Tab-separated table of C-alpha atoms in Angstrom:
chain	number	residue	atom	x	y	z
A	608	UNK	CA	-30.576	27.913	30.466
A	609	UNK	CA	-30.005	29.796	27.264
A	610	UNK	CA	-32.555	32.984	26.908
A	611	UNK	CA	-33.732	34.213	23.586
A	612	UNK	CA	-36.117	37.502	22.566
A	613	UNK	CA	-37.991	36.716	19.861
A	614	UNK	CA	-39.494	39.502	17.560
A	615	UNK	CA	-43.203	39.539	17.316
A	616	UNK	CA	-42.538	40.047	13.391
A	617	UNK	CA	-44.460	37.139	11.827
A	618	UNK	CA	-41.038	35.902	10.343
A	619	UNK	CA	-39.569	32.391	11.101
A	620	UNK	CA	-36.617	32.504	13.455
A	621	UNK	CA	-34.282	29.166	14.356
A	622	UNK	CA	-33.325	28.715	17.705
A	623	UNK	CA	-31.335	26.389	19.344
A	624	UNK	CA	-33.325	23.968	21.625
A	625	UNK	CA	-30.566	21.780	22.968
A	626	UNK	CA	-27.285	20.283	22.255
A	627	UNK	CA	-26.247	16.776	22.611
A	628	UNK	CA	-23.176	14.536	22.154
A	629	UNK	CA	-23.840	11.163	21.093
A	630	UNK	CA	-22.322	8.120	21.160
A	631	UNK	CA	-22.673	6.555	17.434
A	632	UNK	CA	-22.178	3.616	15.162
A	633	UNK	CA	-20.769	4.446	12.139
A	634	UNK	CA	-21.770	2.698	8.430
A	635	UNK	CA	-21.875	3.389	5.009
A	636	UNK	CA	-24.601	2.466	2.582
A	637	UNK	CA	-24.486	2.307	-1.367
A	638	UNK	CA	-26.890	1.435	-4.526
A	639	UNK	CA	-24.171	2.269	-7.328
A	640	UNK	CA	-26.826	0.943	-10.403
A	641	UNK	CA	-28.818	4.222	-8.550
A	642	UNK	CA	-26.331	6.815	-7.712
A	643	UNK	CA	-22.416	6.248	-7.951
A	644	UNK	CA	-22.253	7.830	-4.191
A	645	UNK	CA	-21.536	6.128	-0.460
A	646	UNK	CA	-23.624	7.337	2.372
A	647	UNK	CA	-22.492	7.474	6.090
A	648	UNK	CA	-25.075	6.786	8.736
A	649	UNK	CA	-24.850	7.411	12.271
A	650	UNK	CA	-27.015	4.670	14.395
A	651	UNK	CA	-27.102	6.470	18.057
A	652	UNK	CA	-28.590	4.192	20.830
A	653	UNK	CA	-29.821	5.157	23.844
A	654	UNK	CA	-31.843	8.697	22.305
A	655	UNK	CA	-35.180	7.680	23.752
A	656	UNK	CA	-33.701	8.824	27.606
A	657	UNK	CA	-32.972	12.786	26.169
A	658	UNK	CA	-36.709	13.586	25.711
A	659	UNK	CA	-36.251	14.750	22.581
A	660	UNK	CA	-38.732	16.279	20.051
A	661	UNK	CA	-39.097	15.209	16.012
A	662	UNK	CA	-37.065	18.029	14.123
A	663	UNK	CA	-34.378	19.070	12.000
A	664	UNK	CA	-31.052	18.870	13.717
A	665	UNK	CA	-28.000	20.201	12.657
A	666	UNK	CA	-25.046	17.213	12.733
A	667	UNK	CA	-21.243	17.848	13.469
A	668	UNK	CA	-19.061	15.471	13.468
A	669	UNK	CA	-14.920	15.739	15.340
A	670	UNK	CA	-16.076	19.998	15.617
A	671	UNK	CA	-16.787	20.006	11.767
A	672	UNK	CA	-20.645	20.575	10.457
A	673	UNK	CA	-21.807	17.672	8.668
A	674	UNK	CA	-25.225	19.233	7.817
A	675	UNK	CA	-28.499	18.906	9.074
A	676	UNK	CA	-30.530	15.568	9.600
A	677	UNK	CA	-34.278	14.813	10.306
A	678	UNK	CA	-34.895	12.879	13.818
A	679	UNK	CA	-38.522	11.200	13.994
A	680	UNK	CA	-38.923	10.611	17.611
A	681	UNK	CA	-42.611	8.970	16.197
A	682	UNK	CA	-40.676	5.744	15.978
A	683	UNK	CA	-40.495	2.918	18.774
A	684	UNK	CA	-36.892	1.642	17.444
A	685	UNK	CA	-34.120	1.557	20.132
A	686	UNK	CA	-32.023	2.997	17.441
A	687	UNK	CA	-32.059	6.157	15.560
A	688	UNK	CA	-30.367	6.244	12.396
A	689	UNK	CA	-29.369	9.460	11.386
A	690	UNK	CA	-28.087	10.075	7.473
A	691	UNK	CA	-25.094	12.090	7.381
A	692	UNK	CA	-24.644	12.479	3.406
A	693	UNK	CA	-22.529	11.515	0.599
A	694	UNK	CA	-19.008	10.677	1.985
A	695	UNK	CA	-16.924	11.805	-1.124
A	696	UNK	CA	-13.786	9.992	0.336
A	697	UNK	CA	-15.776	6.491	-0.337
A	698	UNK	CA	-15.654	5.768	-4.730
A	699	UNK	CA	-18.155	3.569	-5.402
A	700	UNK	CA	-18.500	2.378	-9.752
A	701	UNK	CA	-20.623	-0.168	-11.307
A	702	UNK	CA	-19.660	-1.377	-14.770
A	703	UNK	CA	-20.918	-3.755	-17.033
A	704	UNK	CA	-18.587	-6.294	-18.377
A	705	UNK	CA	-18.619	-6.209	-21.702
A	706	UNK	CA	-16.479	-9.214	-22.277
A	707	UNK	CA	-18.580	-11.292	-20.398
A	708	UNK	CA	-21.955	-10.123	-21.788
A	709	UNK	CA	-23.450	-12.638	-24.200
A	710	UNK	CA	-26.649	-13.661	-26.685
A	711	UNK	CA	-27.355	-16.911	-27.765
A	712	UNK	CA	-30.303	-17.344	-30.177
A	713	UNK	CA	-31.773	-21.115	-30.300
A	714	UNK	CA	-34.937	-21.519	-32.225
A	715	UNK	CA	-37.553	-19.128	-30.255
A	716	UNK	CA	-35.648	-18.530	-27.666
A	717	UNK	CA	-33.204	-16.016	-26.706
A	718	UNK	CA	-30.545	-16.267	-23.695
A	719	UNK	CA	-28.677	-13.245	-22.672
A	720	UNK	CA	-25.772	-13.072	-20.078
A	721	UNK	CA	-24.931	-9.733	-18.358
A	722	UNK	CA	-22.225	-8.720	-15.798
A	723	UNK	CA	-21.495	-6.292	-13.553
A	724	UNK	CA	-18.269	-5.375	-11.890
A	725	UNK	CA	-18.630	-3.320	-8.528
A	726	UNK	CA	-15.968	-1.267	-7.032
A	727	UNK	CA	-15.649	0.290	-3.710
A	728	UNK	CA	-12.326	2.206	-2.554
A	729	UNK	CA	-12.061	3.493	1.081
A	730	UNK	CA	-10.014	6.627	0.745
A	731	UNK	CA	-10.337	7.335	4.309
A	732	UNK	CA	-7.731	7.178	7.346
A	733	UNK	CA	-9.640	4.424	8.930
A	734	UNK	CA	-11.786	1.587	8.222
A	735	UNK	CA	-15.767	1.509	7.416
A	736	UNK	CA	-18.272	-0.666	7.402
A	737	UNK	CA	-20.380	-1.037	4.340
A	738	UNK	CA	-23.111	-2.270	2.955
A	739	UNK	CA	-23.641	-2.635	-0.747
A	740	UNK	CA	-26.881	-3.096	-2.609
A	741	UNK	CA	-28.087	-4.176	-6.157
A	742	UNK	CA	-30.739	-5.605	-7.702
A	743	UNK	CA	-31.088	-8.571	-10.142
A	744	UNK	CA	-34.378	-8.252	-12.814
A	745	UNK	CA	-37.120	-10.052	-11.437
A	746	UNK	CA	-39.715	-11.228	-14.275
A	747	UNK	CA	-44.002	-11.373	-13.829
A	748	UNK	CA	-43.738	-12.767	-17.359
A	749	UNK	CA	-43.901	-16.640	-17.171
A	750	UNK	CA	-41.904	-16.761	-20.803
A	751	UNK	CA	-38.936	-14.796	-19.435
A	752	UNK	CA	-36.186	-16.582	-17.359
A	753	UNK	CA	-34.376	-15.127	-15.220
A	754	UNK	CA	-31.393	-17.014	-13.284
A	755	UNK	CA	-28.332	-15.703	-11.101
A	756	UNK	CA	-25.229	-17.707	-12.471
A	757	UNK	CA	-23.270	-16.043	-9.876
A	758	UNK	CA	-23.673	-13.279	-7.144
A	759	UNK	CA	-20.759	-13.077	-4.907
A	760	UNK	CA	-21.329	-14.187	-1.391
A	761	UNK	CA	-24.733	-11.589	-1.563
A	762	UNK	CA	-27.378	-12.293	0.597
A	763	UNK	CA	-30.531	-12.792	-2.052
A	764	UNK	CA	-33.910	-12.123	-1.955
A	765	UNK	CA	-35.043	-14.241	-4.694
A	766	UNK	CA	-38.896	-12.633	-4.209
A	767	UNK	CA	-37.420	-8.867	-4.988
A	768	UNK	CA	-34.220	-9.316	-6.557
A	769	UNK	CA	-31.981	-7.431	-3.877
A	770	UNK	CA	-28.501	-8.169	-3.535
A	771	UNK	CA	-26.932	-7.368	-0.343
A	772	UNK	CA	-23.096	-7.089	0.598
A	773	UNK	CA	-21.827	-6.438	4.223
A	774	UNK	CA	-18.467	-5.934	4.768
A	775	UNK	CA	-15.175	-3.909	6.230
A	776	UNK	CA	-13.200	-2.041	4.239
A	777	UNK	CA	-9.808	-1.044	5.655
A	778	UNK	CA	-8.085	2.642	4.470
A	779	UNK	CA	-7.179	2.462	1.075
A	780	UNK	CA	-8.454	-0.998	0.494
A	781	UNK	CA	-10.377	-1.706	-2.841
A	782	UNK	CA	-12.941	-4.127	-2.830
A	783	UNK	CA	-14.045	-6.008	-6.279
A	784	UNK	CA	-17.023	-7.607	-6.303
């Protein structure tokens, strides 16, 4: 049992409420036509049985401070997920391919062609998982057509748009999608 004073100043003081190591699942997360960044995620199961409290909690990861995280205990998920910040070892780019980018006028109508390359390079010393999201236009408009000619092996949510790639990445590898 650690023992603190705490001043009867009116100022905010941190203390440390408990400490815990936890077993986690690792995976990276990234939206490259949002932010050109990966994100690593910690999924911890088993956090319901430590009684703990929502709150900020400070994250280290192998001794070395990762930052600090929010855990919602309001949640009745077997799984916390806990976001761990940009990994600057992952590159993630998304460029359009001008080459393959067309526009083909016929009477009224117009018909344009656009693609996208994605890269993602693991610069780490060991392999990730990741998933990769993007996002084809969806249209309200009833005059305005919009069809995927191609999307990769993506899971598709034709009602939203969202593209999803899951995959492993081993160190150095470059994926091309």
């Amino acid at each position: 049992v650690q023992h603190y004073t705490i001043l009867s100043d009116a100022k905010p003081y941190i203390v440390e409420v408990g400490t815990h190591t936890l077993p986690a699942q690792y995976a990276h997360y990234a939206v490259p036509k949002m932010d050109a960044a990966a994100f690593l995620t910690a999924k911890v199961l088993g956090w319901n049985k430590l009684n703990l409290v929502s709150g900020n909690a400070s994250v280290y990861y192998n001794g070395a401070y990762l930052g600090s995280s929010y855990i919602n205990t309001a949640t009745v998920n077997d799984t916390l997920v806990l976001s761990l910040g940009r990994d600057r070892m992952i590159m993630v780019e998304r460029n359009k391919i001008s080459e393959e980018n067309k526009k083909i006028f016929s009477g009224n109508t117009v018909k344009e062609t656009l693609s996208y390359e994605i890269v993602v390079k693991n610069n780490r010393d060991g392999a990730i998982v990741m998933t990769l999201q993007d996002q084809l236009p969806i249209s309200s408009d009833k005059e305005i057509e919009i069809t995927a000619i191609e999307v990769s092996g993506a899971e598709w949510n034709k009602d939203s748009g969202e593209l999803t790639w899951r995959f492993n990445l081993a160190p150095g590898e470059v994926k091309k999608i």
